[in-house]
mmCIF file of C-alpha atoms in Angstrom:
data_model
loop_
_atom_site.group_PDB
_atom_site.id
_atom_site.type_symbol
_atom_site.label_atom_id
_atom_site.label_comp_id
_atom_site.label_asym_id
_atom_site.label_seq_id
_atom_site.Cartn_x
_atom_site.Cartn_y
_atom_site.Cartn_z
ATOM 1 C CA MET A 1 101.440 118.878 121.619
ATOM 2 C CA LYS A 2 99.057 117.309 119.115
ATOM 3 C CA ILE A 3 100.233 113.906 117.858
ATOM 4 C CA GLY A 4 98.876 112.420 114.656
ATOM 5 C CA LEU A 5 98.915 108.978 113.062
ATOM 6 C CA VAL A 6 99.077 108.929 109.261
ATOM 7 C CA LEU A 7 98.184 105.619 107.610
ATOM 8 C CA GLU A 8 98.951 104.676 104.019
ATOM 9 C CA GLY A 9 96.656 102.241 102.195
ATOM 10 C CA GLY A 10 97.763 99.337 100.018
ATOM 11 C CA GLY A 11 94.973 96.754 100.045
ATOM 12 C CA MET A 12 95.992 93.607 101.894
ATOM 13 C CA ARG A 13 99.459 95.067 102.553
ATOM 14 C CA GLY A 14 97.559 97.044 105.181
ATOM 15 C CA ILE A 15 97.822 94.050 107.527
ATOM 16 C CA TYR A 16 101.296 95.451 108.262
ATOM 17 C CA THR A 17 99.628 98.601 109.588
ATOM 18 C CA VAL A 18 97.276 96.448 111.665
ATOM 19 C CA GLY A 19 100.311 94.926 113.384
ATOM 20 C CA VAL A 20 101.628 98.400 114.171
ATOM 21 C CA LEU A 21 98.274 99.609 115.503
ATOM 22 C CA ASP A 22 97.726 96.504 117.624
ATOM 23 C CA CYS A 23 101.116 97.113 119.217
ATOM 24 C CA LEU A 24 100.219 100.755 119.913
ATOM 25 C CA LEU A 25 96.937 99.682 121.488
ATOM 26 C CA GLU A 26 98.728 97.075 123.587
ATOM 27 C CA GLU A 27 101.180 99.739 124.762
ATOM 28 C CA GLN A 28 98.252 102.077 125.472
ATOM 29 C CA PHE A 29 99.633 104.714 123.155
ATOM 30 C CA ASN A 30 96.844 107.201 122.448
ATOM 31 C CA ALA A 31 97.166 109.474 119.452
ATOM 32 C CA ASP A 32 95.251 112.748 119.271
ATOM 33 C CA TYR A 33 94.475 112.458 115.571
ATOM 34 C CA LEU A 34 94.383 109.738 112.923
ATOM 35 C CA ILE A 35 94.082 110.107 109.176
ATOM 36 C CA GLY A 36 93.993 107.233 106.734
ATOM 37 C CA VAL A 37 93.148 106.431 103.158
ATOM 38 C CA SER A 38 91.822 103.189 101.714
ATOM 39 C CA ALA A 39 93.002 100.233 103.848
ATOM 40 C CA GLY A 40 94.647 102.720 106.205
ATOM 41 C CA ALA A 41 91.278 104.250 107.050
ATOM 42 C CA CYS A 42 89.574 100.856 107.296
ATOM 43 C CA ASN A 43 92.169 99.571 109.736
ATOM 44 C CA GLY A 44 92.423 102.867 111.585
ATOM 45 C CA VAL A 45 88.814 102.780 112.783
ATOM 46 C CA SER A 46 89.563 99.795 115.018
ATOM 47 C CA TYR A 47 92.410 101.740 116.628
ATOM 48 C CA VAL A 48 90.077 104.631 117.424
ATOM 49 C CA SER A 49 87.434 102.217 118.760
ATOM 50 C CA LYS A 50 90.211 100.604 120.845
ATOM 51 C CA GLN A 51 89.419 97.119 119.552
ATOM 52 C CA LYS A 52 92.818 95.432 119.519
ATOM 53 C CA GLY A 53 92.740 92.366 117.270
ATOM 54 C CA ARG A 54 89.551 93.334 115.460
ATOM 55 C CA ALA A 55 91.222 94.478 112.238
ATOM 56 C CA PHE A 56 93.488 91.407 112.320
ATOM 57 C CA HIS A 57 90.510 89.058 112.486
ATOM 58 C CA THR A 58 88.648 91.065 109.854
ATOM 59 C CA ASN A 59 91.601 90.706 107.484
ATOM 60 C CA THR A 60 92.342 87.018 108.136
ATOM 61 C CA LYS A 61 89.260 85.159 109.348
ATOM 62 C CA TYR A 62 87.164 85.729 106.239
ATOM 63 C CA ILE A 63 89.830 86.200 103.568
ATOM 64 C CA SER A 64 89.054 82.756 102.096
ATOM 65 C CA ASP A 65 85.349 83.609 101.952
ATOM 66 C CA SER A 66 84.375 84.509 98.391
ATOM 67 C CA ARG A 67 82.234 87.333 99.778
ATOM 68 C CA TYR A 68 85.443 89.067 100.910
ATOM 69 C CA LEU A 69 87.638 88.972 97.784
ATOM 70 C CA SER A 70 86.799 87.189 94.542
ATOM 71 C CA LEU A 71 85.927 87.491 90.871
ATOM 72 C CA GLN A 72 82.410 86.526 91.910
ATOM 73 C CA ASN A 73 82.168 89.871 93.694
ATOM 74 C CA PHE A 74 83.374 91.668 90.589
ATOM 75 C CA PHE A 75 80.575 90.200 88.496
ATOM 76 C CA LYS A 76 78.015 90.903 91.231
ATOM 77 C CA GLU A 77 79.129 94.301 92.574
ATOM 78 C CA ARG A 78 81.737 95.371 89.987
ATOM 79 C CA SER A 79 84.317 95.215 92.798
ATOM 80 C CA LEU A 80 86.818 92.465 93.605
ATOM 81 C CA PHE A 81 86.317 93.231 97.275
ATOM 82 C CA GLY A 82 82.799 92.476 98.483
ATOM 83 C CA MET A 83 81.793 95.944 99.639
ATOM 84 C CA ASP A 84 78.481 94.944 101.240
ATOM 85 C CA PHE A 85 80.212 92.118 103.095
ATOM 86 C CA LEU A 86 83.155 94.244 104.242
ATOM 87 C CA PHE A 87 81.310 97.403 105.208
ATOM 88 C CA ASP A 88 77.971 96.075 106.433
ATOM 89 C CA LYS A 89 77.939 92.345 107.208
ATOM 90 C CA ILE A 90 81.273 92.247 109.065
ATOM 91 C CA PRO A 91 81.072 95.421 111.206
ATOM 92 C CA ASN A 92 77.373 95.162 111.966
ATOM 93 C CA GLU A 93 77.039 91.383 112.443
ATOM 94 C CA LEU A 94 80.134 89.167 112.272
ATOM 95 C CA ILE A 95 82.847 91.199 114.034
ATOM 96 C CA PRO A 96 80.873 94.043 115.623
ATOM 97 C CA PHE A 97 82.390 97.489 115.498
ATOM 98 C CA ASP A 98 82.205 99.497 118.725
ATOM 99 C CA TYR A 99 80.618 102.704 117.422
ATOM 100 C CA GLU A 100 80.078 104.024 120.955
ATOM 101 C CA THR A 101 83.769 103.929 121.910
ATOM 102 C CA PHE A 102 84.748 105.196 118.458
ATOM 103 C CA PHE A 103 82.652 108.335 118.773
ATOM 104 C CA GLN A 104 83.467 108.907 122.441
ATOM 105 C CA ASN A 105 87.224 108.675 121.858
ATOM 106 C CA SER A 106 88.721 112.176 121.791
ATOM 107 C CA CYS A 107 91.055 111.073 118.969
ATOM 108 C CA GLU A 108 90.073 112.878 115.771
ATOM 109 C CA PHE A 109 89.510 110.613 112.766
ATOM 110 C CA VAL A 110 89.804 111.709 109.129
ATOM 111 C CA ILE A 111 89.139 109.695 105.957
ATOM 112 C CA GLY A 112 90.642 110.717 102.629
ATOM 113 C CA VAL A 113 88.831 110.058 99.338
ATOM 114 C CA THR A 114 89.312 111.186 95.752
ATOM 115 C CA ASP A 115 86.693 113.438 94.161
ATOM 116 C CA VAL A 116 86.101 111.937 90.720
ATOM 117 C CA LEU A 117 84.805 115.198 89.249
ATOM 118 C CA THR A 118 87.730 117.363 90.329
ATOM 119 C CA GLY A 119 90.502 114.769 90.536
ATOM 120 C CA THR A 120 91.501 116.150 93.938
ATOM 121 C CA PRO A 121 91.459 114.758 97.486
ATOM 122 C CA LYS A 122 88.570 115.397 99.830
ATOM 123 C CA TYR A 123 88.400 114.615 103.520
ATOM 124 C CA PHE A 124 85.624 113.586 105.885
ATOM 125 C CA ASP A 125 85.711 113.546 109.673
ATOM 126 C CA LYS A 126 84.343 111.093 112.206
ATOM 127 C CA SER A 127 80.785 112.297 111.728
ATOM 128 C CA ALA A 128 80.718 110.658 108.282
ATOM 129 C CA CYS A 129 81.133 107.209 109.827
ATOM 130 C CA GLU A 130 77.739 105.566 110.043
ATOM 131 C CA PRO A 131 76.471 101.958 109.940
ATOM 132 C CA LYS A 132 76.638 101.760 106.138
ATOM 133 C CA ASN A 133 80.239 103.061 106.161
ATOM 134 C CA THR A 134 79.760 104.747 102.796
ATOM 135 C CA VAL A 135 82.809 107.004 103.041
ATOM 136 C CA LEU A 136 85.039 104.094 104.045
ATOM 137 C CA ARG A 137 83.736 102.253 100.982
ATOM 138 C CA ALA A 138 84.597 105.233 98.830
ATOM 139 C CA SER A 139 88.117 105.523 100.202
ATOM 140 C CA SER A 140 88.663 101.807 99.494
ATOM 141 C CA SER A 141 87.146 101.765 96.013
ATOM 142 C CA ILE A 142 90.166 101.047 93.824
ATOM 143 C CA PRO A 143 89.901 102.660 90.368
ATOM 144 C CA VAL A 144 88.992 100.147 87.627
ATOM 145 C CA PHE A 145 88.444 97.393 90.225
ATOM 146 C CA SER A 146 85.540 99.103 92.029
ATOM 147 C CA PRO A 147 82.574 101.290 91.071
ATOM 148 C CA ILE A 148 82.328 104.989 91.873
ATOM 149 C CA VAL A 149 80.671 105.638 95.246
ATOM 150 C CA GLU A 150 78.138 108.446 95.586
ATOM 151 C CA TYR A 151 77.796 110.263 98.903
ATOM 152 C CA GLN A 152 75.996 113.497 99.733
ATOM 153 C CA GLY A 153 75.909 114.553 96.093
ATOM 154 C CA GLY A 154 79.566 113.780 95.387
ATOM 155 C CA LYS A 155 81.271 110.971 93.465
ATOM 156 C CA TYR A 156 84.321 109.363 95.022
ATOM 157 C CA LEU A 157 87.001 106.710 94.652
ATOM 158 C CA ASP A 158 90.119 105.483 96.459
ATOM 159 C CA GLY A 159 91.696 108.170 98.614
ATOM 160 C CA GLY A 160 95.143 106.782 97.858
ATOM 161 C CA THR A 161 94.899 107.988 94.282
ATOM 162 C CA THR A 162 95.411 111.661 95.106
ATOM 163 C CA ASP A 163 96.799 111.671 98.660
ATOM 164 C CA ALA A 164 98.279 108.263 99.404
ATOM 165 C CA ILE A 165 100.245 109.437 102.460
ATOM 166 C CA PRO A 166 98.173 112.346 103.835
ATOM 167 C CA VAL A 167 100.886 113.787 106.058
ATOM 168 C CA GLN A 168 100.405 117.360 104.873
ATOM 169 C CA LYS A 169 96.693 117.249 105.723
ATOM 170 C CA ALA A 170 97.598 116.090 109.246
ATOM 171 C CA LEU A 171 99.918 119.080 109.668
ATOM 172 C CA GLU A 172 97.294 121.455 108.280
ATOM 173 C CA ASP A 173 94.840 120.054 110.822
ATOM 174 C CA GLY A 174 97.136 121.134 113.618
ATOM 175 C CA CYS A 175 99.330 118.130 114.316
ATOM 176 C CA ASP A 176 102.710 119.166 115.698
ATOM 177 C CA ARG A 177 104.297 115.771 115.082
ATOM 178 C CA VAL A 178 103.164 112.745 113.123
ATOM 179 C CA ILE A 179 103.855 109.033 113.166
ATOM 180 C CA VAL A 180 103.574 107.799 109.585
ATOM 181 C CA VAL A 181 102.937 104.131 108.845
ATOM 182 C CA LEU A 182 103.901 103.053 105.330
ATOM 183 C CA THR A 183 103.150 99.728 103.659
ATOM 184 C CA ARG A 184 106.045 100.019 101.231
ATOM 185 C CA GLU A 185 109.743 99.839 102.056
ATOM 186 C CA ARG A 186 111.565 103.167 102.266
ATOM 187 C CA ALA A 187 113.418 102.711 98.966
ATOM 188 C CA TYR A 188 110.162 102.266 97.038
ATOM 189 C CA GLN A 189 109.346 104.671 94.220
ATOM 190 C CA LYS A 190 105.985 104.558 92.474
ATOM 191 C CA THR A 191 105.925 104.176 88.694
ATOM 192 C CA PRO A 192 103.213 105.359 86.270
ATOM 193 C CA GLU A 193 99.887 103.539 86.431
ATOM 194 C CA LYS A 194 99.429 100.522 84.198
ATOM 195 C CA PHE A 195 96.465 99.922 81.887
ATOM 196 C CA ARG A 196 96.061 103.580 80.968
ATOM 197 C CA HIS A 197 93.982 102.598 77.929
ATOM 198 C CA ILE A 198 91.520 100.874 80.261
ATOM 199 C CA TYR A 199 91.034 103.617 82.845
ATOM 200 C CA LYS A 200 91.054 106.272 80.119
ATOM 201 C CA HIS A 201 88.039 104.499 78.630
ATOM 202 C CA ILE A 202 86.261 103.775 81.925
ATOM 203 C CA TYR A 203 86.585 107.378 83.121
ATOM 204 C CA ARG A 204 86.118 109.058 79.750
ATOM 205 C CA ASP A 205 83.368 111.219 81.294
ATOM 206 C CA TYR A 206 85.712 112.240 84.148
ATOM 207 C CA PRO A 207 88.825 113.820 82.574
ATOM 208 C CA LYS A 208 90.101 115.097 85.946
ATOM 209 C CA MET A 209 90.071 111.540 87.284
ATOM 210 C CA ILE A 210 92.139 110.386 84.303
ATOM 211 C CA GLU A 211 94.576 113.211 84.976
ATOM 212 C CA ALA A 212 94.793 112.229 88.646
ATOM 213 C CA LEU A 213 95.646 108.649 87.729
ATOM 214 C CA ASP A 214 98.212 109.828 85.179
ATOM 215 C CA ASN A 215 99.964 111.921 87.848
ATOM 216 C CA ARG A 216 99.545 109.573 90.789
ATOM 217 C CA HIS A 217 103.168 108.429 90.835
ATOM 218 C CA ILE A 218 104.453 112.002 90.787
ATOM 219 C CA GLY A 219 102.412 113.033 93.805
ATOM 220 C CA TYR A 220 103.347 109.891 95.695
ATOM 221 C CA ASN A 221 107.075 110.262 95.140
ATOM 222 C CA ASN A 222 106.967 113.969 95.977
ATOM 223 C CA THR A 223 105.305 113.099 99.286
ATOM 224 C CA LEU A 224 108.110 110.656 100.073
ATOM 225 C CA THR A 225 110.621 113.465 99.545
ATOM 226 C CA HIS A 226 108.567 115.787 101.751
ATOM 227 C CA LEU A 227 108.395 113.086 104.403
ATOM 228 C CA LYS A 228 112.186 112.869 104.566
ATOM 229 C CA ASP A 229 112.330 116.633 105.072
ATOM 230 C CA LEU A 230 109.838 116.365 107.937
ATOM 231 C CA GLU A 231 111.935 113.629 109.516
ATOM 232 C CA SER A 232 115.034 115.809 109.387
ATOM 233 C CA GLN A 233 113.022 118.597 111.055
ATOM 234 C CA GLY A 234 111.923 116.280 113.843
ATOM 235 C CA LYS A 235 108.267 116.501 112.838
ATOM 236 C CA ALA A 236 107.784 112.968 111.530
ATOM 237 C CA LEU A 237 108.650 109.472 112.658
ATOM 238 C CA VAL A 238 108.207 106.736 110.058
ATOM 239 C CA ILE A 239 107.380 103.090 110.643
ATOM 240 C CA ALA A 240 107.853 101.076 107.454
ATOM 241 C CA PRO A 241 108.865 97.554 106.437
ATOM 242 C CA LYS A 242 112.598 97.105 105.890
ATOM 243 C CA ASP A 243 112.001 94.968 102.808
ATOM 244 C CA PRO A 244 109.148 94.571 100.315
ATOM 245 C CA LEU A 245 106.242 92.862 102.045
ATOM 246 C CA PRO A 246 105.607 89.273 100.863
ATOM 247 C CA VAL A 247 101.980 90.027 100.013
ATOM 248 C CA GLY A 248 100.223 91.956 97.274
ATOM 249 C CA ARG A 249 97.169 94.179 97.224
ATOM 250 C CA PHE A 250 94.885 91.189 96.631
ATOM 251 C CA GLU A 251 96.631 88.586 98.834
ATOM 252 C CA LYS A 252 94.364 85.720 99.977
ATOM 253 C CA ASN A 253 96.777 83.484 101.900
ATOM 254 C CA PRO A 254 95.933 83.892 105.619
ATOM 255 C CA GLU A 255 99.307 82.515 106.722
ATOM 256 C CA GLN A 256 101.139 85.125 104.677
ATOM 257 C CA LEU A 257 98.907 87.824 106.085
ATOM 258 C CA LYS A 258 99.674 86.676 109.631
ATOM 259 C CA LYS A 259 103.407 86.864 108.875
ATOM 260 C CA VAL A 260 103.054 90.440 107.667
ATOM 261 C CA TRP A 261 101.009 91.372 110.755
ATOM 262 C CA GLU A 262 103.868 90.032 112.869
ATOM 263 C CA ILE A 263 106.393 92.133 110.934
ATOM 264 C CA GLY A 264 104.353 95.265 111.605
ATOM 265 C CA TYR A 265 103.871 94.393 115.255
ATOM 266 C CA GLN A 266 107.585 93.768 115.829
ATOM 267 C CA ASP A 267 108.626 96.907 113.926
ATOM 268 C CA ALA A 268 106.403 98.997 116.195
ATOM 269 C CA LYS A 269 107.515 97.134 119.310
ATOM 270 C CA GLN A 270 111.159 97.873 118.554
ATOM 271 C CA LYS A 271 110.353 101.557 118.114
ATOM 272 C CA MET A 272 108.205 102.083 121.203
ATOM 273 C CA LYS A 273 110.929 103.808 123.226
ATOM 274 C CA GLN A 274 111.558 106.121 120.265
ATOM 275 C CA ILE A 275 107.813 106.713 119.872
ATOM 276 C CA TRP A 276 107.375 107.735 123.517
ATOM 277 C CA GLU A 277 110.361 110.088 123.289
ATOM 278 C CA PHE A 278 109.290 111.531 119.929
ATOM 279 C CA THR A 279 105.770 112.316 121.130
ATOM 280 C CA ASN A 280 106.709 113.473 124.647
ATOM 281 C CA LYS A 281 103.969 111.197 125.915
ATOM 282 C CA MET A 282 104.535 109.097 129.001
ATOM 283 C CA PRO A 283 103.575 105.415 129.124
ATOM 284 C CA THR A 284 101.143 104.473 131.869
ATOM 285 C CA GLU A 285 102.279 102.231 134.709
ATOM 286 C CA GLU A 286 100.709 99.251 132.980
ATOM 287 C CA THR A 287 102.946 99.725 129.927
ATOM 288 C CA VAL A 288 106.251 100.080 131.809
#
């Protein structure tokens, strides 16, 4: 049975997902497949490289550094998040990413992005992960707050725009059951995007991208409905915060981020017995 992990994005709310993944690594739970968008993809790579704690340190150690998140970055790179710092300096120098283990791990890895020209999702596999991490940049490039990323002739932005919870893609890729990690509470319903007049102007040459942003809330809420159906069919298990997380997409308080990591870790810990049963996997002797 092929077991998949599906990771929602959410900017700094993704530290909740990091807590979940660190717990899974600690319990030596090995998924067969992982798909993520935006922060979900960025945090998911450290699960596949089996570097417990790496994503936590990446999200907390440098959050007060202006190179990570600041208006200074916006004026310099046209992105609030420092893309060169996040996707080059950190993984290749400051908190080294284990590319060897990542590529040797049999766990499939898929990154979702949004094609600006078509306004539809596009997916890249593990082979697209290279030292410059261009596809990860693309998946994390929030519309309006980040520039369009070009890769292999295409133009891309945040994968969460068109497939925020890519559970259907995981099923299409052969997963029999999926564990879905959300960064919003279960009662959450997305509302229409704000600042339409701004993104309509910015993407005036990309009408399909404008349409995608206009319909983002519809697709998101439809996926939540689909997810409940999958749960009732025994095909999905959801890990999500019980209440709204006390951080926003651009949170910079490391103490708050640590609290949210702990919430994610404890939520996963409490569900481990259910996770083992749901996936029909057996914990190793070290995890008993």
